JSON list of C-alpha atoms in Angstrom, two decimals:
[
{"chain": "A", "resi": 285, "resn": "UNK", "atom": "CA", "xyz": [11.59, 1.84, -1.37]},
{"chain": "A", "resi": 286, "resn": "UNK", "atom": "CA", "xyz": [15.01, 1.91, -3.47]},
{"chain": "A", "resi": 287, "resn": "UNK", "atom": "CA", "xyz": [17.71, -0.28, -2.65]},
{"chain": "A", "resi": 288, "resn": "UNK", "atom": "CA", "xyz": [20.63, 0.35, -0.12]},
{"chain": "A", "resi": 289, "resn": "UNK", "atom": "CA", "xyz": [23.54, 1.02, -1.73]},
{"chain": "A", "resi": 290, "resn": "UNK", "atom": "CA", "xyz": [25.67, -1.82, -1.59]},
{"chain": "A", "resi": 291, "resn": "UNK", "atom": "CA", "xyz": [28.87, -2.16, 1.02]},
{"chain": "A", "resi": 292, "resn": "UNK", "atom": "CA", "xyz": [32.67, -2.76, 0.07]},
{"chain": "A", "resi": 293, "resn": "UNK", "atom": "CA", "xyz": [33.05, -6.38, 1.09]},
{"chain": "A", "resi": 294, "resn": "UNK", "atom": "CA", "xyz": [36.55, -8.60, 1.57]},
{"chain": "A", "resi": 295, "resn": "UNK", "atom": "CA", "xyz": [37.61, -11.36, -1.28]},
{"chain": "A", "resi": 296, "resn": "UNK", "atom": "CA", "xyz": [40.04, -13.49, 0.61]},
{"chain": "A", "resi": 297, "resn": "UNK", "atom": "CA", "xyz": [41.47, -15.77, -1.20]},
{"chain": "A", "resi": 298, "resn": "UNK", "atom": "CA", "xyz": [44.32, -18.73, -0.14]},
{"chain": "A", "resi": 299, "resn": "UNK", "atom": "CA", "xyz": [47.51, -18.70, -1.68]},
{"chain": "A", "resi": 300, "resn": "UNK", "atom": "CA", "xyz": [50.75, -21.41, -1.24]},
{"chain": "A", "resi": 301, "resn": "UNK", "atom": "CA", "xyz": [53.06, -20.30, -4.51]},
{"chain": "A", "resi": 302, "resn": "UNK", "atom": "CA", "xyz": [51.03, -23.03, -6.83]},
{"chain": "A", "resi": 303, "resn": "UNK", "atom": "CA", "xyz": [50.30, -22.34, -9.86]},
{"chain": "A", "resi": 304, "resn": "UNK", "atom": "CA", "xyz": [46.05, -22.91, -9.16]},
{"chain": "A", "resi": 305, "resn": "UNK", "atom": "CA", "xyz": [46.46, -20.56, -6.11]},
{"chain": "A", "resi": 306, "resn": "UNK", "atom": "CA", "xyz": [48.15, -18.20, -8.31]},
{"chain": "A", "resi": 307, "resn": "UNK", "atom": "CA", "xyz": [44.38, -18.39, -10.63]},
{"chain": "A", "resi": 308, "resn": "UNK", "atom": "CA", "xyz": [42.45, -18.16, -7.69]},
{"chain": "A", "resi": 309, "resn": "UNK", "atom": "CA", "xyz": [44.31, -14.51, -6.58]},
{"chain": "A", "resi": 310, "resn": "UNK", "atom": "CA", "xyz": [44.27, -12.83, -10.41]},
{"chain": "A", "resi": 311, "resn": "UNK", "atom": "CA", "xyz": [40.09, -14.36, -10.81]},
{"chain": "A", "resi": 312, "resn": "UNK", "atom": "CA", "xyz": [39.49, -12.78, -7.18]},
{"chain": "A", "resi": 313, "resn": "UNK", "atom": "CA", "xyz": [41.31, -9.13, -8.31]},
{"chain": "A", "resi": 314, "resn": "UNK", "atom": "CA", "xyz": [39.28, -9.07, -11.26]},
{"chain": "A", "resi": 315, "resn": "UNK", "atom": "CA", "xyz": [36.30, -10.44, -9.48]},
{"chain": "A", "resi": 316, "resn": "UNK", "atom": "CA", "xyz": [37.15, -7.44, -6.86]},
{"chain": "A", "resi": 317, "resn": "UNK", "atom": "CA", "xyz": [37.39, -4.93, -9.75]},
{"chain": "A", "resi": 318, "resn": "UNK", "atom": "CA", "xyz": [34.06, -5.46, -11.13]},
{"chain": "A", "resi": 319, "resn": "UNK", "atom": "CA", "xyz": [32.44, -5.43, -7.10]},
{"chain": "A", "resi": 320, "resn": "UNK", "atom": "CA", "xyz": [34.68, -2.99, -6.23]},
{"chain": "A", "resi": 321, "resn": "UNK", "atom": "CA", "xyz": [35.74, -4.70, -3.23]},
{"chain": "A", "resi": 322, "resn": "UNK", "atom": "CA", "xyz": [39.53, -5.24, -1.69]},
{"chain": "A", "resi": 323, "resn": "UNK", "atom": "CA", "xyz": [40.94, -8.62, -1.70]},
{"chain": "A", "resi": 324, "resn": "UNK", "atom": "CA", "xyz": [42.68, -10.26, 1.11]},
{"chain": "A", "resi": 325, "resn": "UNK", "atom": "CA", "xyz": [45.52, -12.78, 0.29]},
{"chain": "A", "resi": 326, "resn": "UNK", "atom": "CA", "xyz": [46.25, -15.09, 2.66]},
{"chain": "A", "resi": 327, "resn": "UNK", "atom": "CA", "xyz": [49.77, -17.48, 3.29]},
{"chain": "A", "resi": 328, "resn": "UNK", "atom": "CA", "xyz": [50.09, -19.86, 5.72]},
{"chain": "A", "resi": 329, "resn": "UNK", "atom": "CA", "xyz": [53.19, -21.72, 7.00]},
{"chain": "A", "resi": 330, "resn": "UNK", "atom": "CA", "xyz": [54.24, -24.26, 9.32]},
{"chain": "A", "resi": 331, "resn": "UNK", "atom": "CA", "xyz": [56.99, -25.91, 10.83]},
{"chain": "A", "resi": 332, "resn": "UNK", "atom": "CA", "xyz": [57.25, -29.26, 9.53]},
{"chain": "A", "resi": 333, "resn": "UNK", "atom": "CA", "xyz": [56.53, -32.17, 12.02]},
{"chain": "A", "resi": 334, "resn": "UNK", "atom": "CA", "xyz": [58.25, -35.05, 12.74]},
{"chain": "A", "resi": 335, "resn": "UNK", "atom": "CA", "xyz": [56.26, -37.54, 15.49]},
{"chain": "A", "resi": 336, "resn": "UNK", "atom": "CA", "xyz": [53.95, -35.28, 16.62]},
{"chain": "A", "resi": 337, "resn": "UNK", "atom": "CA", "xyz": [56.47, -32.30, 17.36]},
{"chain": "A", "resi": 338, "resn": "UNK", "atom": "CA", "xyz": [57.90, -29.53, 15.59]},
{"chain": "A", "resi": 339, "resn": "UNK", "atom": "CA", "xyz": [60.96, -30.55, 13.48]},
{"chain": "A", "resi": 340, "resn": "UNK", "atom": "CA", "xyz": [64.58, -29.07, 12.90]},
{"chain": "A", "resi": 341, "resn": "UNK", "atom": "CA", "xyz": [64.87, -30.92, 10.07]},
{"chain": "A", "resi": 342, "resn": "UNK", "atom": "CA", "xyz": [65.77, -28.02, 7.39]},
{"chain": "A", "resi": 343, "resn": "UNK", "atom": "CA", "xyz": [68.04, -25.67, 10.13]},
{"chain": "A", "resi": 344, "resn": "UNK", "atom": "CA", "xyz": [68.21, -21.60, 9.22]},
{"chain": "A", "resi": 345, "resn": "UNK", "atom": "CA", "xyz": [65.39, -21.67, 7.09]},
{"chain": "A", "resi": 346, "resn": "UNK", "atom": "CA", "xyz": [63.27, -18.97, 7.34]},
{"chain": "A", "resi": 347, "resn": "UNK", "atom": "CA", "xyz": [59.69, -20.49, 6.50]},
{"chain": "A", "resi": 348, "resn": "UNK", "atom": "CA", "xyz": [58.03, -17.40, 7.62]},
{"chain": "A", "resi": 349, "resn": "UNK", "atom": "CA", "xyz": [60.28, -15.38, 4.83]},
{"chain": "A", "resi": 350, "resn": "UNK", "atom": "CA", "xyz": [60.09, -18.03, 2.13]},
{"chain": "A", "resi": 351, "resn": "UNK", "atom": "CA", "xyz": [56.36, -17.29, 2.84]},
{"chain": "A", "resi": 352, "resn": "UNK", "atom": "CA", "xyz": [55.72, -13.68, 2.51]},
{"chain": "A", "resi": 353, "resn": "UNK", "atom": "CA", "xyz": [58.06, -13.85, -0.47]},
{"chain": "A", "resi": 354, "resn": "UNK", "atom": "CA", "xyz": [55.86, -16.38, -2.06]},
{"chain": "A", "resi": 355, "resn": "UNK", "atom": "CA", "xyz": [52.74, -14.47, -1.19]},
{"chain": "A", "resi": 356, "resn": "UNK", "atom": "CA", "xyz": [54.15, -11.21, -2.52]},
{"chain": "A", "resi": 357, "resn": "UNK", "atom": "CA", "xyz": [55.25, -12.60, -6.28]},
{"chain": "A", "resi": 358, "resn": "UNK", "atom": "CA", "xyz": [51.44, -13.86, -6.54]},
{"chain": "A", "resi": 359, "resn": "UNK", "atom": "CA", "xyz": [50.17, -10.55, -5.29]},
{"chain": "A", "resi": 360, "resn": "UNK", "atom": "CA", "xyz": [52.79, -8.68, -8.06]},
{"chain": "A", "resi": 361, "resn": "UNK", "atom": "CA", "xyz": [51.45, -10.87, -10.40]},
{"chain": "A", "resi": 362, "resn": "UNK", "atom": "CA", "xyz": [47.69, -10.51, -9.88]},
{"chain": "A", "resi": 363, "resn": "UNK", "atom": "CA", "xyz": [48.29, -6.46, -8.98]},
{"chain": "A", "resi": 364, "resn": "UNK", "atom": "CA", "xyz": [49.80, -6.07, -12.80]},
{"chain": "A", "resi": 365, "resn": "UNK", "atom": "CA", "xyz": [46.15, -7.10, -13.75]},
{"chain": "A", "resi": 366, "resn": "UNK", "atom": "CA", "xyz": [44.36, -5.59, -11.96]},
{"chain": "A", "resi": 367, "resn": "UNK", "atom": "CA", "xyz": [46.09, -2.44, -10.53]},
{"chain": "A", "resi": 368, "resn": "UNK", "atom": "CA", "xyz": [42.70, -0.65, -9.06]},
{"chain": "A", "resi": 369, "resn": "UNK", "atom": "CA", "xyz": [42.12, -3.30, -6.68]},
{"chain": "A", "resi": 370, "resn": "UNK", "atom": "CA", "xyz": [43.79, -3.06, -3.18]},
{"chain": "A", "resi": 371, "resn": "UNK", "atom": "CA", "xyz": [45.18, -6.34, -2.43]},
{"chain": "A", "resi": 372, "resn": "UNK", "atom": "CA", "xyz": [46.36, -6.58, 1.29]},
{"chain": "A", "resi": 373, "resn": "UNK", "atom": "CA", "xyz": [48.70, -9.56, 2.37]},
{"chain": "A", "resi": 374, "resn": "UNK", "atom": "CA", "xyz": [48.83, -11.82, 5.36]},
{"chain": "A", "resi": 375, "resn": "UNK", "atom": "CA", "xyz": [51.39, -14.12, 6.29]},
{"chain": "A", "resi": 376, "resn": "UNK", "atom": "CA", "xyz": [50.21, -16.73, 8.75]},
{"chain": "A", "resi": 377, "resn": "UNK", "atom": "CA", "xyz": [51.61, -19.21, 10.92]},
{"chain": "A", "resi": 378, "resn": "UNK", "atom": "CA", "xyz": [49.26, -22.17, 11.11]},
{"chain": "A", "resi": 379, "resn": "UNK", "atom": "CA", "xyz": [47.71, -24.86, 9.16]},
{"chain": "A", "resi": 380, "resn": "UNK", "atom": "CA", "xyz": [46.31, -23.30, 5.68]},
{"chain": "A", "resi": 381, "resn": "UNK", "atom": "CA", "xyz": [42.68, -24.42, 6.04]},
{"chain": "A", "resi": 382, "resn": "UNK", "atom": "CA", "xyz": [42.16, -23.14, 9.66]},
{"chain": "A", "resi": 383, "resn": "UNK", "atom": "CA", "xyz": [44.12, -20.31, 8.87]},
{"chain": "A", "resi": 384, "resn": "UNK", "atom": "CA", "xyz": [41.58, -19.21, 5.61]},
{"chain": "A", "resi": 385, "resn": "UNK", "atom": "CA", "xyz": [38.91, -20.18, 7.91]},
{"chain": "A", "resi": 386, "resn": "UNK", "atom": "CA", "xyz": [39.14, -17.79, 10.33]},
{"chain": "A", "resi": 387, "resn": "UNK", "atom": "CA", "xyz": [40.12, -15.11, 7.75]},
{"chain": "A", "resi": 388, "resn": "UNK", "atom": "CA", "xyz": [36.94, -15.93, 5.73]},
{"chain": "A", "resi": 389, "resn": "UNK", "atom": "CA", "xyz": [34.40, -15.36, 9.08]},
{"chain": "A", "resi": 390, "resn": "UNK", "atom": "CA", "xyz": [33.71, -11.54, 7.36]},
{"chain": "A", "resi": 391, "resn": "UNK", "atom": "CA", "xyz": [34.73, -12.52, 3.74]},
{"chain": "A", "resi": 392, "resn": "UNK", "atom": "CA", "xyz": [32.33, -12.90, 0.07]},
{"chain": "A", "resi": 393, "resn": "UNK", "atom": "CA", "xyz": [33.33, -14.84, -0.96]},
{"chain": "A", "resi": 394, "resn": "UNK", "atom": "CA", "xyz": [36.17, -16.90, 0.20]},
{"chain": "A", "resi": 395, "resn": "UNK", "atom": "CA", "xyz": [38.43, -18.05, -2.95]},
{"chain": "A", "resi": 396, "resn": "UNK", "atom": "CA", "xyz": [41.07, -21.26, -3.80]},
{"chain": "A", "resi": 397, "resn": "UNK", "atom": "CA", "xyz": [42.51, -23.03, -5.93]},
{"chain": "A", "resi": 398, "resn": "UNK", "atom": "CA", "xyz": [40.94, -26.69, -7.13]},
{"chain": "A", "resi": 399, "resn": "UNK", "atom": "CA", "xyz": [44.64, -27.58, -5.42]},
{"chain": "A", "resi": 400, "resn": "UNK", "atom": "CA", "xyz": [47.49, -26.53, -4.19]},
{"chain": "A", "resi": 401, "resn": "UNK", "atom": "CA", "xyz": [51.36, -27.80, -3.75]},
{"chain": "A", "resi": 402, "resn": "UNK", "atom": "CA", "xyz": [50.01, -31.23, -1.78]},
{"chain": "A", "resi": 403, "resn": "UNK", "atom": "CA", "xyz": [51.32, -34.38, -2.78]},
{"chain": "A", "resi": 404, "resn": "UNK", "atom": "CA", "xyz": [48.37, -36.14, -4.44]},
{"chain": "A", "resi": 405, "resn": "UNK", "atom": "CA", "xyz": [48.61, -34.02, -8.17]},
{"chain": "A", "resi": 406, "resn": "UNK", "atom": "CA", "xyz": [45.89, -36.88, -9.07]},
{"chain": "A", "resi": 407, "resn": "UNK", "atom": "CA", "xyz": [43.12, -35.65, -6.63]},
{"chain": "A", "resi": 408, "resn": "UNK", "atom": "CA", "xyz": [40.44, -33.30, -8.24]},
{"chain": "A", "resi": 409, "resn": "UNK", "atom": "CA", "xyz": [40.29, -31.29, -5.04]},
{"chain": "A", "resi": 410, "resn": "UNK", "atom": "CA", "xyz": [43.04, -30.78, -2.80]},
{"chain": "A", "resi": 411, "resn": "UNK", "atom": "CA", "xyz": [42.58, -31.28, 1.04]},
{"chain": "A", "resi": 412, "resn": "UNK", "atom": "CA", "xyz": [42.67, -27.27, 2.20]},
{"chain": "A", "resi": 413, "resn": "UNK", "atom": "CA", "xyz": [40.10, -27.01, -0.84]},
{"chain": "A", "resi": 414, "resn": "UNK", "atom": "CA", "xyz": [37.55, -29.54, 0.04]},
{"chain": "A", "resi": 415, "resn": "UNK", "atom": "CA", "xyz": [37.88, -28.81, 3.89]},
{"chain": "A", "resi": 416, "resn": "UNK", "atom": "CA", "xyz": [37.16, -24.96, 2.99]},
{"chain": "A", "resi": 417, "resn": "UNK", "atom": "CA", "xyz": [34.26, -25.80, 0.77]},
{"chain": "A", "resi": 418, "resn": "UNK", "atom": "CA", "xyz": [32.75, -27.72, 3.67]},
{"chain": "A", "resi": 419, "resn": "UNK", "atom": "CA", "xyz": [33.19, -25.54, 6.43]},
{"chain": "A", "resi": 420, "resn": "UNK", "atom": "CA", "xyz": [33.75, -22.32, 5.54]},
{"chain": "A", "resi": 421, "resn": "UNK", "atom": "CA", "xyz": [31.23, -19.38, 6.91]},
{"chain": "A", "resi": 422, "resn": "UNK", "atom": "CA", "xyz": [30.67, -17.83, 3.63]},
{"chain": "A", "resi": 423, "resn": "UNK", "atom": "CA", "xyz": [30.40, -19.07, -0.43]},
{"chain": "A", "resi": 424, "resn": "UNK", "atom": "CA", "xyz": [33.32, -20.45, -1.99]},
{"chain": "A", "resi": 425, "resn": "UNK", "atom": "CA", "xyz": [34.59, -20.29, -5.12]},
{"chain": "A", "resi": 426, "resn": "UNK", "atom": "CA", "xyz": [36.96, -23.08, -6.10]},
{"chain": "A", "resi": 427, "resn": "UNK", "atom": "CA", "xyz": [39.62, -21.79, -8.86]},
{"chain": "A", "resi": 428, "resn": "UNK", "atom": "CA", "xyz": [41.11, -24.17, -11.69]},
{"chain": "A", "resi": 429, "resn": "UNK", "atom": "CA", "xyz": [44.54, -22.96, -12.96]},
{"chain": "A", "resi": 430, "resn": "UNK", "atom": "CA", "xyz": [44.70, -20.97, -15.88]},
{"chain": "A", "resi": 431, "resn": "UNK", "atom": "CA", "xyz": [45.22, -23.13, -19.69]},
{"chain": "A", "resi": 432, "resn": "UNK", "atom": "CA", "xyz": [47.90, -22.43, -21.78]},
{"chain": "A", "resi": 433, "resn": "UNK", "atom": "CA", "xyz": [46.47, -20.24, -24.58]},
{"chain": "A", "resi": 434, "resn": "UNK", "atom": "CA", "xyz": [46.68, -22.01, -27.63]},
{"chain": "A", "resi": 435, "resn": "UNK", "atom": "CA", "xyz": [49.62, -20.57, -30.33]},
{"chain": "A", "resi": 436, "resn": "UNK", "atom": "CA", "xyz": [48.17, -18.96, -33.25]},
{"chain": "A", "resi": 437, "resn": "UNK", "atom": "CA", "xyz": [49.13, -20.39, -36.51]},
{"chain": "A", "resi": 438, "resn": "UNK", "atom": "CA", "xyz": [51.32, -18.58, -38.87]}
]
């Protein structure tokens, strides 16, 4: 018996504007242009919080906007790469890790950066990375941002 042809499947891969999530979407369109499936960027946003509720503290801001333009200079970025690769985008309100959760229940694999824009630049694995690796429902491949290239001598 030969083998069934194999299905299109969905990279999604988290992105927040950082400069590892930025790795993680150009490694998943390349990764997507050698499978040949789509990739699925996802953004999430949130209100910030102050005691437990949802804060006013930065008035007229449009998080939701700052988002999706975020989202769409990574997706520019990674597209120039790899232009054959359909990259869809979703803007999300919600915490980051539940919200690449639930996107990565049909995903292979799910993809992110070692860390994002948290405030511990010391830890090895940011938060949203080490919950995903943890819980989420498919593999996960954990992205380091890119290194400079080194300058060629004269």
């Amino acid at each position: 018996m030969g083998e069934e042809p194999r299905r299109s499947a969905r990279i999604v891969v988290g992105v927040d504007g950082s400069p590892t999530s930025r790795s993680a979407l150009t490694w998943a369109a390349r990764q997507a242009g050698l499978t040949g499936d789509s990739v699925d960027a996802v953004i999430a946003w949130q209100y910030p919080v102050g005691y437990g509720a949802p804060s006013a503290a930065v008035p007229n801001f449009d998080f939701a906007g700052n988002a999706r333009q975020a989202l769409a200079g990574a997706v520019t970025e990674a597209a120039a790469e790899s232009p054959q690769v359909e990259i869809r985008q979703h803007v999300v309100q919600g915490h980051p890790a539940a919200a690449l959760l639930e996107a990565a229940e049909s995903a292979d694999p799910l993809v992110v950066g070692n860390r994002g824009h948290g405030g511990f630049t010391e830890a090895l694995l940011g938060s949203v990375s080490q919950h995903c690796v943890h819980h989420a429902p498919c593999p996960v491949v954990v992205v380091r941002a890119a290194r400079p290239r080194p300058q060629a001598e004269p």
